[in-house]
């Protein structure tokens, strides 16, 4: 074991003294027990993380009972919902920071394996990136979804507040009326109720084989979650003893299965950023076109908030991710998981308990999966959640309305300067231009909350998993790196055809070139971390590939 260097060499005698000073028993060192790291992203800021200390205690108990020695440390986490419209640009960079955090702690302290205790948007992919990068025995415990309140027959939860802001901005509700709705939105511990990025990444983790079965959908405060935490502690010790490593689990087949399940459920567009980044750490090249290919092949079997009426608790009651796998079994490629069972075994043992919540392949909600990749003279690629678009908006044409900040767009909505049929364009929001590729939930929900049904939005930034409607993001190349989106001006006519995967502006190549030659990059104050992030993505697309 890697930790033997700390336990057995005379050169590491002072190291053992330091470990014992931290509370490690001499017997635990001399008996050769595996040293297991526990990367705990508990904090009291994020509702998805406020209960993770309790889960971490159960993980540590399981490690001890299985004959290991747990070592816990803290991992930071950004709540995208709280950061949005305040300082959203640090969220995506935090993903790399989290992966680095775990690499630093694992390698510096010669630990044998680790458990990541996580729940939200960038923390889970950061931990999966670390698992693939280090290739030391690892297991991920996701903390589970929150349960929505039901008020007057409607599901109510924090994210509905973004739409309420749009209603206030459009003059359809007063700020005082909005404040009265605040208590109904408070739900307690867990990742936000729908298939937003946090829960989508929990689904991806389970399908990749990196968490225990049913982990993704078990509600945060369900007693089963603590049992999963304890069993995760037991299991990581077995993985260390058997030397089962993440790259033997996170294979190309596993990534393709994860994309397929994601497409079938209609998950967050942020997986198009996170899955390639995780795969890259494992030495596997997953491109944006893979998502479109698999989406075209895979029917959409679930209709989950924000695209439909069901929440993650409904998916859990219907059989969880194993039930989704059971539906998709003919389309899956077998692959191992940290449980010791293969993904096909998990699917074969599952039961669909509600055929309306998780539909069959011959009765889908939509013929194609959740994501479409658009191309044209605006973008070499752009991403949209097609299952969240009204059918009559899949093909549309409209004049551009260009804004360089979210605030400017919100002011335009308040002033009545946006009209049905407009195509809102937000350039300079990408990894280098933002920088940090901030999420655009505030603008999209402001548009929706204002009552617009035929307003599209295009950006080189990204969208929250809570976004719905014709919201096209990840435009490549981004404006900062010379992308054509920077050439669009107010009044330019934009043609969108999601079914044909087309995204074009009615400008000639010469017009685009001439306009780009005169573009001035907006000046923005940058914290030091964002300055470094901008340098890393200058000339690089959002998937980490050379322009």
PDB file of C-alpha atoms in Angstrom, residues 48 146 159 179 225:
ATOM      1  CA  UNK A  48     -26.992  20.525  -0.681  1.00  0.00           C
ATOM      2  CA  UNK A 146     -34.039  18.013  -1.517  1.00  0.00           C
ATOM      3  CA  UNK A 159     -35.260  27.885  -8.068  1.00  0.00           C
ATOM      4  CA  UNK A 179     -41.181  38.620  -0.813  1.00  0.00           C
ATOM      5  CA  UNK A 225     -28.673   8.119   2.748  1.00  0.00           C
TER       6      UNK A 225
END
